[in-house]
PDB file of C-alpha atoms in Angstrom:
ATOM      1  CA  UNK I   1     -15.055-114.518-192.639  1.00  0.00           C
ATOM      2  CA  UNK I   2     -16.763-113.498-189.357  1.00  0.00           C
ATOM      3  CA  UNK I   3     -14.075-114.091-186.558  1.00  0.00           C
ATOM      4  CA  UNK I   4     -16.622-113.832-183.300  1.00  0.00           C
ATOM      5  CA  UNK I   5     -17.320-117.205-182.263  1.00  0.00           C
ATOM      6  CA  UNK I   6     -20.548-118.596-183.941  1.00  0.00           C
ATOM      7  CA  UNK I   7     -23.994-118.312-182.004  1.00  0.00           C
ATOM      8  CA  UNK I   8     -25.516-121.334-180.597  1.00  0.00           C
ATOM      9  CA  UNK I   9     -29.006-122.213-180.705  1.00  0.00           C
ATOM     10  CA  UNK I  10     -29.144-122.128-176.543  1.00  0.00           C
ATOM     11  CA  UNK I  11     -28.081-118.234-177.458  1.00  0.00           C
ATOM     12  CA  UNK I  12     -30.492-117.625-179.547  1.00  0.00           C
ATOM     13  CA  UNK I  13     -33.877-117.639-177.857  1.00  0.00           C
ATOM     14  CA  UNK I  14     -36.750-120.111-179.036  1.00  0.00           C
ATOM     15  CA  UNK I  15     -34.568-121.270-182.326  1.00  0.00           C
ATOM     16  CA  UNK I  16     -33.642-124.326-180.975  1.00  0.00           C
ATOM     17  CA  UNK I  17     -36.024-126.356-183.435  1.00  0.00           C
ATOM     18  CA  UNK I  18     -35.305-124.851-186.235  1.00  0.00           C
ATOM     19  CA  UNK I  19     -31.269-125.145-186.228  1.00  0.00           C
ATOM     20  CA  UNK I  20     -31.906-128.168-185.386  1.00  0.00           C
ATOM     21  CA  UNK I  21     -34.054-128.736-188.545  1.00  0.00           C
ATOM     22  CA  UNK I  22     -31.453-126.607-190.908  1.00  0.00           C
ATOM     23  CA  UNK I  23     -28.916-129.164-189.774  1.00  0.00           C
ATOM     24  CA  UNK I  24     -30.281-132.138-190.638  1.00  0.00           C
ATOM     25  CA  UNK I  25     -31.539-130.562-193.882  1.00  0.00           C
ATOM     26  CA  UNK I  26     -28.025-129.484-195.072  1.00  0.00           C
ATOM     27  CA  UNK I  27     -26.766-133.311-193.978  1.00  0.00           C
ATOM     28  CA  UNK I  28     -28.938-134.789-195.645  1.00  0.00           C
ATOM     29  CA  UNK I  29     -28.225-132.937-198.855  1.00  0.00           C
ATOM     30  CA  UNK I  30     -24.404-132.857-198.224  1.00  0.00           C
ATOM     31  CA  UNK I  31     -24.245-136.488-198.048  1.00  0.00           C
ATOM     32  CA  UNK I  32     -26.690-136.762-201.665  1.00  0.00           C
ATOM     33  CA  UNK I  33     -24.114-134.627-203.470  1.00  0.00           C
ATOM     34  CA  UNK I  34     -21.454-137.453-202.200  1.00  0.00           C
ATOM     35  CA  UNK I  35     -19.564-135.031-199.831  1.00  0.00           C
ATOM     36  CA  UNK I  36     -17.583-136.011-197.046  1.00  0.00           C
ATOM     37  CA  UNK I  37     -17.386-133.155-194.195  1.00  0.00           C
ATOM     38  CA  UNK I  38     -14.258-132.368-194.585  1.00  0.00           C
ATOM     39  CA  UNK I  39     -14.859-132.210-198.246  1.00  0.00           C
ATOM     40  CA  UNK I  40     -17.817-129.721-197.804  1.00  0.00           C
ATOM     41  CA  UNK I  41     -16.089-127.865-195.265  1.00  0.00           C
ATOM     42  CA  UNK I  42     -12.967-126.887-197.672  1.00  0.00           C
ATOM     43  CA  UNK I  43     -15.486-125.681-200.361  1.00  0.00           C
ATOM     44  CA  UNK I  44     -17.475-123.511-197.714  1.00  0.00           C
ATOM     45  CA  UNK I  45     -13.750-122.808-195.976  1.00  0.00           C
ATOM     46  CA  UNK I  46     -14.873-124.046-192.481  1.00  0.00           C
ATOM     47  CA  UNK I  47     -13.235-127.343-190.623  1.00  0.00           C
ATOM     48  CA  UNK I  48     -15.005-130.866-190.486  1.00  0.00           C
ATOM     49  CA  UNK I  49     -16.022-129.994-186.882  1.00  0.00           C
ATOM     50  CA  UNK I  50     -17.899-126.829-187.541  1.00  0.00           C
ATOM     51  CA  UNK I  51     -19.468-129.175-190.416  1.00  0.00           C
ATOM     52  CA  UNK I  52     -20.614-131.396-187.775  1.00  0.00           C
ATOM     53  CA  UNK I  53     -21.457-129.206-184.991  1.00  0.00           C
ATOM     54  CA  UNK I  54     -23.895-127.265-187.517  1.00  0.00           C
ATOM     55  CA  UNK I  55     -25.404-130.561-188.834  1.00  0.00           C
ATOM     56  CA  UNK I  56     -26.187-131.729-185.315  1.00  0.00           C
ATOM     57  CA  UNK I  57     -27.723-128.191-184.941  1.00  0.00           C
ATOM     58  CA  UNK I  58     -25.027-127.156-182.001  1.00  0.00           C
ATOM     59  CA  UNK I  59     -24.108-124.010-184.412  1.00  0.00           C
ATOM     60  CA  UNK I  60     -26.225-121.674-185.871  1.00  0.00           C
ATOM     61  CA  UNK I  61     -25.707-121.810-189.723  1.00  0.00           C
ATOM     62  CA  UNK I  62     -25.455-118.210-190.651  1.00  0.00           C
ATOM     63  CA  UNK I  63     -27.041-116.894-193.534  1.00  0.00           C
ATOM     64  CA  UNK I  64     -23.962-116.389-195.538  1.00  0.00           C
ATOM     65  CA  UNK I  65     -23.402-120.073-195.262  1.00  0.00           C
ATOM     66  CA  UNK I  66     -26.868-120.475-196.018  1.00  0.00           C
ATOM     67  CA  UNK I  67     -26.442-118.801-199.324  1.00  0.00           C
ATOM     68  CA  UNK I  68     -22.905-120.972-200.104  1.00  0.00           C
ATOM     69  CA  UNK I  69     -24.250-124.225-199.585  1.00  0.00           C
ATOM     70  CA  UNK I  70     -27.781-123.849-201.190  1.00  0.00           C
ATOM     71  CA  UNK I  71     -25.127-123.103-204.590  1.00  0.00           C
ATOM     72  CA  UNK I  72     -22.624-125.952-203.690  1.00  0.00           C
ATOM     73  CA  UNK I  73     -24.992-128.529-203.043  1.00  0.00           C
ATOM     74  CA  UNK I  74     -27.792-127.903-205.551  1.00  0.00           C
ATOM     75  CA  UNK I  75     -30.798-127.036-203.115  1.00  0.00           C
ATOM     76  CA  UNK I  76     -32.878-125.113-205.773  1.00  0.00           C
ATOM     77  CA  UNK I  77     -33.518-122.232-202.914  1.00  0.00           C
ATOM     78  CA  UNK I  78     -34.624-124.613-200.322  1.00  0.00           C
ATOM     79  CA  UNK I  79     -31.428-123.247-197.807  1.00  0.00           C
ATOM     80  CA  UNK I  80     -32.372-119.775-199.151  1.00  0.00           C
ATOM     81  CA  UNK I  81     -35.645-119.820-198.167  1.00  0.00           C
ATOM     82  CA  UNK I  82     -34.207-120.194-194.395  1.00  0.00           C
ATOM     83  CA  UNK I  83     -32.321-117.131-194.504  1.00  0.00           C
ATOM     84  CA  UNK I  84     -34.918-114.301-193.167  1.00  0.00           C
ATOM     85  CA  UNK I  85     -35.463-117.018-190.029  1.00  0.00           C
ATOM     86  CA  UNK I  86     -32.085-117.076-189.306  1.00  0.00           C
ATOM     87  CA  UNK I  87     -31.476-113.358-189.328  1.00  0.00           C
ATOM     88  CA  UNK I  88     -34.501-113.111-186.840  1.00  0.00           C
ATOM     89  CA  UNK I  89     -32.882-115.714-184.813  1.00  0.00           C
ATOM     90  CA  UNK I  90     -29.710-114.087-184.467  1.00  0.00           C
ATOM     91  CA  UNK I  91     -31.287-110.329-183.958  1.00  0.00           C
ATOM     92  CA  UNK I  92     -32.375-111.674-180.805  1.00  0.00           C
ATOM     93  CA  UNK I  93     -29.445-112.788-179.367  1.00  0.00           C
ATOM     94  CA  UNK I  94     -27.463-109.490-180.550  1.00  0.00           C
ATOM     95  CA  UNK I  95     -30.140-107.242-178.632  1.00  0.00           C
ATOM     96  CA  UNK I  96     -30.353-109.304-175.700  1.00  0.00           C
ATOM     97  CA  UNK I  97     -26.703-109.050-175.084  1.00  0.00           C
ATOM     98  CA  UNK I  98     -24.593-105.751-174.413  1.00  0.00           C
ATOM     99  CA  UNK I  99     -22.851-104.372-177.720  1.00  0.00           C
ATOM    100  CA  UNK I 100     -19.727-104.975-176.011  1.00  0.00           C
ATOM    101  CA  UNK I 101     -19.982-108.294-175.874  1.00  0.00           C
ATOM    102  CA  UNK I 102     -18.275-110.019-178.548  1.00  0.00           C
ATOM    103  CA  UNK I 103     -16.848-113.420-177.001  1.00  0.00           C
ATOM    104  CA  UNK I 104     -15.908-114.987-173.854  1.00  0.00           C
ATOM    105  CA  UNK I 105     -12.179-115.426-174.608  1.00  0.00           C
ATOM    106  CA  UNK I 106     -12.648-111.375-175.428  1.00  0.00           C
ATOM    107  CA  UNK I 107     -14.095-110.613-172.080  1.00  0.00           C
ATOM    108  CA  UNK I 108     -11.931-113.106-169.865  1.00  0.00           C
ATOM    109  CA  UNK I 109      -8.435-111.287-171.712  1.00  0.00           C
ATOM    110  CA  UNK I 110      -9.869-107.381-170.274  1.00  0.00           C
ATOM    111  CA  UNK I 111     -11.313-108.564-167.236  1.00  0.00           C
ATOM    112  CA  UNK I 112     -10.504-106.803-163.898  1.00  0.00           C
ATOM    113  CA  UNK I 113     -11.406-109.849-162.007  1.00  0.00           C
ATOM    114  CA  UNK I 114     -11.997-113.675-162.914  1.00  0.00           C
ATOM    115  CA  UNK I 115     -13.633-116.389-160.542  1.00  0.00           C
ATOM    116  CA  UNK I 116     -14.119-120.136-161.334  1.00  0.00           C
ATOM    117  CA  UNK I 117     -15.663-122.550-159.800  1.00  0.00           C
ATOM    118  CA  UNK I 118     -14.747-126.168-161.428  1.00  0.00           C
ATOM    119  CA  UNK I 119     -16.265-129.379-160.876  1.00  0.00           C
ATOM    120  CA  UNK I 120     -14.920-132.003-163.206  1.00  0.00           C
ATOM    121  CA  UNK I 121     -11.732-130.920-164.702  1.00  0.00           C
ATOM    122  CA  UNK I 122      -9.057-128.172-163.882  1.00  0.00           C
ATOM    123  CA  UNK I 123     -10.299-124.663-165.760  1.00  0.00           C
ATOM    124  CA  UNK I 124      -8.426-123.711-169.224  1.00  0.00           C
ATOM    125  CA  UNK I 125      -6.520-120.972-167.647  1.00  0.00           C
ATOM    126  CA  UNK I 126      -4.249-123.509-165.211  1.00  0.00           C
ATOM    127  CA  UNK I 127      -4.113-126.483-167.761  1.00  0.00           C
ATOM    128  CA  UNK I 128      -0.307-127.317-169.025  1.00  0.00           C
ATOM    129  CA  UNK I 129       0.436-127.807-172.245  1.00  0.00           C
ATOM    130  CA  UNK I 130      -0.056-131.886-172.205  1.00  0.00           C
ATOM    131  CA  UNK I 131      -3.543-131.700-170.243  1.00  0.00           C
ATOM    132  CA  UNK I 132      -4.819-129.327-172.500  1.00  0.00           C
ATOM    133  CA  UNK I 133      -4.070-131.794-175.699  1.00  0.00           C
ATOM    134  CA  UNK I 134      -4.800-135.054-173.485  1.00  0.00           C
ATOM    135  CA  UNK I 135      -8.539-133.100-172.852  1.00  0.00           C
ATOM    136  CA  UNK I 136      -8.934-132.409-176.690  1.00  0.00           C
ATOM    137  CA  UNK I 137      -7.625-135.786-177.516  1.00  0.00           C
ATOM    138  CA  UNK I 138      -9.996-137.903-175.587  1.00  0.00           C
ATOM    139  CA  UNK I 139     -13.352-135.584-176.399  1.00  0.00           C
ATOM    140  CA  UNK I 140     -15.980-136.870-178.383  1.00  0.00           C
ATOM    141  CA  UNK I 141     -16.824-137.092-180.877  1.00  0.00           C
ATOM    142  CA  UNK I 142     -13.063-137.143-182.369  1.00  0.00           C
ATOM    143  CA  UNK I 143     -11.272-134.135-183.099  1.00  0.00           C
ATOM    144  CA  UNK I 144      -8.580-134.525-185.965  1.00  0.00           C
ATOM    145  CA  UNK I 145      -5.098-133.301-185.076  1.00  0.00           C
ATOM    146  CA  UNK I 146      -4.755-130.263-186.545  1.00  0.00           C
ATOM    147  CA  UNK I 147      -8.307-129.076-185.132  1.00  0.00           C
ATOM    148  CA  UNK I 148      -6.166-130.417-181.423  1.00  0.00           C
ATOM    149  CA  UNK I 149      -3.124-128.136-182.003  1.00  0.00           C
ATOM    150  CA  UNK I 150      -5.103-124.912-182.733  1.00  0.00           C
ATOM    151  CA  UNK I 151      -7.586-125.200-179.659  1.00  0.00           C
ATOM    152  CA  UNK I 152      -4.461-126.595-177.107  1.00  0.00           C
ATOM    153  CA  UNK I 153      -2.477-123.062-178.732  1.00  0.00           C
ATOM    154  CA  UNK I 154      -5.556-120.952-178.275  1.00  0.00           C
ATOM    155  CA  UNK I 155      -5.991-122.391-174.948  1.00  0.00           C
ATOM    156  CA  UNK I 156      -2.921-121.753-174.065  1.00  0.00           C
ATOM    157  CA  UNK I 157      -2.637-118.716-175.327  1.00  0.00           C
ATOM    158  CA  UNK I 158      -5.391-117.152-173.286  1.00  0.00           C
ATOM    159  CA  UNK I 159      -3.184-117.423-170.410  1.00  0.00           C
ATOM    160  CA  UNK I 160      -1.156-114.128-171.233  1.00  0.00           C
ATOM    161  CA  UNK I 161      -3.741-112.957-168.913  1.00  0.00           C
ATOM    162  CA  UNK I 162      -1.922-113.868-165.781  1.00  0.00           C
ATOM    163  CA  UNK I 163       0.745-111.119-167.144  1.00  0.00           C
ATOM    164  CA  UNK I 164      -0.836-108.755-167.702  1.00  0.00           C
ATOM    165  CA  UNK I 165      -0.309-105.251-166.080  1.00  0.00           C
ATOM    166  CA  UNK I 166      -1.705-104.435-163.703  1.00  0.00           C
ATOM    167  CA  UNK I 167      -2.715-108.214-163.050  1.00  0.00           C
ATOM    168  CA  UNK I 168      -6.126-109.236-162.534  1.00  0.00           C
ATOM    169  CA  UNK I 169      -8.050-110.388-159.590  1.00  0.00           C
ATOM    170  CA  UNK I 170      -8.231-114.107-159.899  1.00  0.00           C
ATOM    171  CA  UNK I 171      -9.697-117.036-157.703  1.00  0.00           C
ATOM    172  CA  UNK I 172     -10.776-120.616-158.205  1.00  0.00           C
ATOM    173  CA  UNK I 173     -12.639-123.074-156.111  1.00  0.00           C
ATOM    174  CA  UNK I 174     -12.089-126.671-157.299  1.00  0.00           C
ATOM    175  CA  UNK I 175     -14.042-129.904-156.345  1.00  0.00           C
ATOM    176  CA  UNK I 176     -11.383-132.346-154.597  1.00  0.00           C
ATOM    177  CA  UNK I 177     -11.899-134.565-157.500  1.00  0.00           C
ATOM    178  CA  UNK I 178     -10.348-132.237-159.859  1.00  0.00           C
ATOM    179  CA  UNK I 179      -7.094-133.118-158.058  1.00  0.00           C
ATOM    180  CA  UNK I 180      -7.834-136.858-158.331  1.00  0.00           C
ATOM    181  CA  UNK I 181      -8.565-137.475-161.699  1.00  0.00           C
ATOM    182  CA  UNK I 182      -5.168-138.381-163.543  1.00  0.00           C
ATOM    183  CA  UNK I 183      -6.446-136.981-167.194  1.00  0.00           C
ATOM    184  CA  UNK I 184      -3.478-138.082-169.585  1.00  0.00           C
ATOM    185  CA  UNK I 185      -2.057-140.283-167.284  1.00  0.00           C
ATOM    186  CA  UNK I 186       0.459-140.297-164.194  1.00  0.00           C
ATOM    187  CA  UNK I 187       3.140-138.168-165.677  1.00  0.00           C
ATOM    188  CA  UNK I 188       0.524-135.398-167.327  1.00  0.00           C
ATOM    189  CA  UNK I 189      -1.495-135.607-163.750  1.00  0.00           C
ATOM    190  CA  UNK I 190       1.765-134.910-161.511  1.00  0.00           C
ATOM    191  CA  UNK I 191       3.010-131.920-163.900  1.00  0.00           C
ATOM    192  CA  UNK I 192      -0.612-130.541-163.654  1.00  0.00           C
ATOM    193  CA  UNK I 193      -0.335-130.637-159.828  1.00  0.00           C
ATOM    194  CA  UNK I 194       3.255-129.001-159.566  1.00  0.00           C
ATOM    195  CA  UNK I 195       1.620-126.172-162.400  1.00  0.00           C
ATOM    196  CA  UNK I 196      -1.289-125.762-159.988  1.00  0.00           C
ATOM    197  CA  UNK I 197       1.182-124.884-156.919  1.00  0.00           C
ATOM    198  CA  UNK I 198       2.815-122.858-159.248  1.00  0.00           C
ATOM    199  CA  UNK I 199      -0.012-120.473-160.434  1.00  0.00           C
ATOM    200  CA  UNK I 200      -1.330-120.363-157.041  1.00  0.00           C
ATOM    201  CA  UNK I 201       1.601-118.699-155.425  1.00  0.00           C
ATOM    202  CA  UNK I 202       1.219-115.479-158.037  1.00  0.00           C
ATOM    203  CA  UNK I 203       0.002-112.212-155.584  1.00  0.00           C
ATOM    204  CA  UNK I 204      -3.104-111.902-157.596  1.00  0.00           C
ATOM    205  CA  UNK I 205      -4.387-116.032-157.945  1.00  0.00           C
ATOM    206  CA  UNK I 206      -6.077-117.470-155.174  1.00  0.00           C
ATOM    207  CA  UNK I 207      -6.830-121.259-155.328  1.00  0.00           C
ATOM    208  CA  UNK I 208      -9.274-122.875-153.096  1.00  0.00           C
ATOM    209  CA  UNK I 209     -10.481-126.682-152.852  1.00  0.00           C
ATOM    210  CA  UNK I 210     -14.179-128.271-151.843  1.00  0.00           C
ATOM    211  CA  UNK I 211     -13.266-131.329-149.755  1.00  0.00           C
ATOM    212  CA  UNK I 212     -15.396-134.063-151.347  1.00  0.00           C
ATOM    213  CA  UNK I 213     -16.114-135.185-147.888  1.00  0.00           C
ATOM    214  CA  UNK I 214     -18.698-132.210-147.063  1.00  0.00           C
ATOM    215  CA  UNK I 215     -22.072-133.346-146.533  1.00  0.00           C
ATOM    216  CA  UNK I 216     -23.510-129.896-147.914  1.00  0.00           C
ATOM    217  CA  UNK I 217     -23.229-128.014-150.879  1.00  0.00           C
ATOM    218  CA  UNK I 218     -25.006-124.609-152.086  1.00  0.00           C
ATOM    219  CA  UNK I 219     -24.351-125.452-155.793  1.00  0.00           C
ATOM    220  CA  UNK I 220     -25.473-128.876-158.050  1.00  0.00           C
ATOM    221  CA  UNK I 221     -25.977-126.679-161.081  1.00  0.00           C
ATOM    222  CA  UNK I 222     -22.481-127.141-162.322  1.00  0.00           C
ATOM    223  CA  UNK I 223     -19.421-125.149-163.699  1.00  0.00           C
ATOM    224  CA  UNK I 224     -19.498-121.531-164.193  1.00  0.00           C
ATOM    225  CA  UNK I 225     -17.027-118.387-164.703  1.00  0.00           C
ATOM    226  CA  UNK I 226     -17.821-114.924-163.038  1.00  0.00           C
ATOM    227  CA  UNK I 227     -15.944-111.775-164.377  1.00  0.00           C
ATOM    228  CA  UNK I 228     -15.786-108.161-164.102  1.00  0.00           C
ATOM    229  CA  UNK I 229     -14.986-107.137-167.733  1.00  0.00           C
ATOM    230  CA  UNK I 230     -13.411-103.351-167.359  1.00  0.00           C
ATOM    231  CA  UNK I 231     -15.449-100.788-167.448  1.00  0.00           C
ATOM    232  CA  UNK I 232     -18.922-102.483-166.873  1.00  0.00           C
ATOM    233  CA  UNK I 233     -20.763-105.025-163.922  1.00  0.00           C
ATOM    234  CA  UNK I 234     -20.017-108.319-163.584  1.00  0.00           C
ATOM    235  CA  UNK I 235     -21.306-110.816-165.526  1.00  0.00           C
ATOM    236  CA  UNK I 236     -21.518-115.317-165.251  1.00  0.00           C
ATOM    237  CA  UNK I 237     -20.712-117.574-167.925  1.00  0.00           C
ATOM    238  CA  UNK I 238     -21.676-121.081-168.229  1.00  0.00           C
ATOM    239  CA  UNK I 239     -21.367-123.915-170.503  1.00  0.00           C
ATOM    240  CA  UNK I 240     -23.007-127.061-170.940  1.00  0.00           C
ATOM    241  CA  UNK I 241     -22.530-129.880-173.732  1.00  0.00           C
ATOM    242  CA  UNK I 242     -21.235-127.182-176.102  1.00  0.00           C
ATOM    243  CA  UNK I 243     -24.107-124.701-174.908  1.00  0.00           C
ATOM    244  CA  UNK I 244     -22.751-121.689-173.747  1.00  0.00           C
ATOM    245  CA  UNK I 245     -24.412-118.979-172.300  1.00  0.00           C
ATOM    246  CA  UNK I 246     -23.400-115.748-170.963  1.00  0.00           C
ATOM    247  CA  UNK I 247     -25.359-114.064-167.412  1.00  0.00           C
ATOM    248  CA  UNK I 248     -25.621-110.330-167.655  1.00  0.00           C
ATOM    249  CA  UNK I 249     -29.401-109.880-165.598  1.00  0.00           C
ATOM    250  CA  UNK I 250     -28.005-108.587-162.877  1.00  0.00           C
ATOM    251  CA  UNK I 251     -30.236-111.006-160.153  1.00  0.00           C
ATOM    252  CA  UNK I 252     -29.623-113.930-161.709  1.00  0.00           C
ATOM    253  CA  UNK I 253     -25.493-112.950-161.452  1.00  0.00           C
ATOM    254  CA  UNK I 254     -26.426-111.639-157.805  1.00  0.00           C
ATOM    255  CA  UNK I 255     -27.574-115.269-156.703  1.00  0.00           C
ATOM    256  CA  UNK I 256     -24.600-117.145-158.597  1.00  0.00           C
ATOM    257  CA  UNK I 257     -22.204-114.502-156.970  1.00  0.00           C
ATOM    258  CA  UNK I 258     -24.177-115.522-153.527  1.00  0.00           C
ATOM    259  CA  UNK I 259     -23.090-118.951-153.748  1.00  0.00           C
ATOM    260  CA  UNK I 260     -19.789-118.637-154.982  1.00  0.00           C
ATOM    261  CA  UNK I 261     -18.967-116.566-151.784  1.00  0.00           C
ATOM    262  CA  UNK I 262     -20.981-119.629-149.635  1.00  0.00           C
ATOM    263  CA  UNK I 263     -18.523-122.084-151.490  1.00  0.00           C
ATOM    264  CA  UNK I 264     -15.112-119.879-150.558  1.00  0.00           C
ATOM    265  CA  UNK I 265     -16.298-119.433-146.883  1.00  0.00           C
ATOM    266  CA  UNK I 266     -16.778-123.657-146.889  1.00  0.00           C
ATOM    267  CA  UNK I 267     -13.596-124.504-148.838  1.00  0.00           C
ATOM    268  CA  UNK I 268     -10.154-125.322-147.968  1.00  0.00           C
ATOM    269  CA  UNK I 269      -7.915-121.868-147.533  1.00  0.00           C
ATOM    270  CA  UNK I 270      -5.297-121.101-149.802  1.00  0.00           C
ATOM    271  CA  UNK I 271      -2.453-122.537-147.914  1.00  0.00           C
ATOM    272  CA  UNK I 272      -4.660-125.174-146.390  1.00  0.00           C
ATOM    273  CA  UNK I 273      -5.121-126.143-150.485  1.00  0.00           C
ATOM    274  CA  UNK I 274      -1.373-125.801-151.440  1.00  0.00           C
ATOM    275  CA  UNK I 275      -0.820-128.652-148.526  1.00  0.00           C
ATOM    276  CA  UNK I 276      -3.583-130.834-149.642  1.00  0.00           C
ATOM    277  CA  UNK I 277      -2.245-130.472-153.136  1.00  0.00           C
ATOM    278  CA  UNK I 278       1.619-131.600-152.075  1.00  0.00           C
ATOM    279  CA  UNK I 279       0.247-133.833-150.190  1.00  0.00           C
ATOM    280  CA  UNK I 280      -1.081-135.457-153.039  1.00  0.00           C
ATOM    281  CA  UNK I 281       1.767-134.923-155.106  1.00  0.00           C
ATOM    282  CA  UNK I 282       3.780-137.219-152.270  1.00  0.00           C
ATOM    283  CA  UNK I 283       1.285-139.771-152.980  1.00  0.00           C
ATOM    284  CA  UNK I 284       1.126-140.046-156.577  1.00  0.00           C
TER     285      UNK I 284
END
């Protein structure tokens, strides 16, 4: 099976609709063979939550799946029929991406520098071990345990990045709320803290927090990631209800590049962060 993460719809351009069709086609004809998702997902060897995501149309169903589940659920050609649609589909987001990308967790583990800017929560690469799981635990819909354990190990996992040699260039700017919000509780929030102080004193990690109490901001459009993969220009990444999308037009990274530098300038410095952040920790 295909290891690169699946395509979304927002990836590929103008097949929103009709992923969004496919999915409630194969539903619909999932649940009249009496299948459960889990169930279906074991036959086509994919987990309930890939089931679901493609049924809400959030995944592209590629045409090899296509093929499987017109057999397994008795569709007479119907999901067949689909197929030259959805290699169209996916053409287009192949050619309007470089060759050498292949996936984000790909680029982030070669990149020569990584910035983040973080509005809600604190980014995957300086989670512990018990926010990670308390983040996967709580999102909806539900996630069944083992589906937990494999993306709080791949999460964590993607952290070997901090050793590698030579290091990487590495900064974050992080709304004040991200330090306020106790995700899994008192205990989880105060280890996350400590972790934070932690990761920020490495030579190579800079860590940077928006007071909530500025009365200007040059960016309401959200989270995003900005790396240099090696070898080639740097490129944004955003993602949005399970939308992701990766920046490589080199204007539209220039202006997201503008106002991360605007946020860095308005920020708290380094050190004036790592007291804000003890400070915090004396509170809690």
């Amino acid at each position: 099976m295909d290891e690169r993460r699946p395509e979304t719809p927002a990836e590929v351009d103008g097949a929103t609709g009709l992923f969004t069709a496919l999915g409630k086609m194969l539903k619909l004809l999932r649940e009249r063979k009496g299948l459960t998702q889990k169930e279906f997902g074991k036959l086509l060897g994919y987990g309930s939550d890939m089931i679901s995501a493609m049924e809400r149309g959030v995944r592209v169903i590629r045409p090899e799946v296509l093929e499987q589940a017109d057999e397994i659920l008795d569709a007479g050609g119907l999901l067949k029929e689909a197929i030259p649609e959805v290699r169209e589909a996916m053409t287009k987001v192949r050619t309007r991406h470089p060759e050498w990308y292949r996936s984000y967790a790909g680029l982030e583990a070669e990149a020569v520098e990584l910035h983040f800017y973080a509005n809600h929560g604190v980014p995957g690469l300086l989670q512990t071990d018990d926010y990670a799981r308390a983040v996967f635990t709580k999102r909806r819909p539900f996630l069944d345990e083992e589906t937990i354990e494999k993306r709080v190990s791949d999460r964590l996992s993607r952290q070997q990045v901090f050793e590698r040699l030579p290091a990487p260039i590495v900064s974050y700017v992080l709304e004040e709320i991200v330090l306020d919000r106790p995700i899994g509780g008192r205990r989880v929030h105060t280890d996350q803290l400590r972790h934070l102080l932690s990761i920020g004193g490495r030579q190579n990690v800079e860590i940077q927090v928006m007071p909530s109490g500025l009365e200007e901001h040059p960016n309401m459009d959200g989270a995003f990631n900005l790396l240099t993969p090696k070898g080639h220009g740097q490129v944004a990444y955003t993602e949005v209800q399970g939308y992701p999308r990766l920046i490589t037009d080199s204007e539209e990274v220039r202006k997201i590049v503008d106002r991360y530098g605007i946020m860095r300038a308005m920020a708290l410095s380094p050190s004036e962060t790592r007291k804000l952040i003890e400070q915090k920790l004396e509170e809690l």
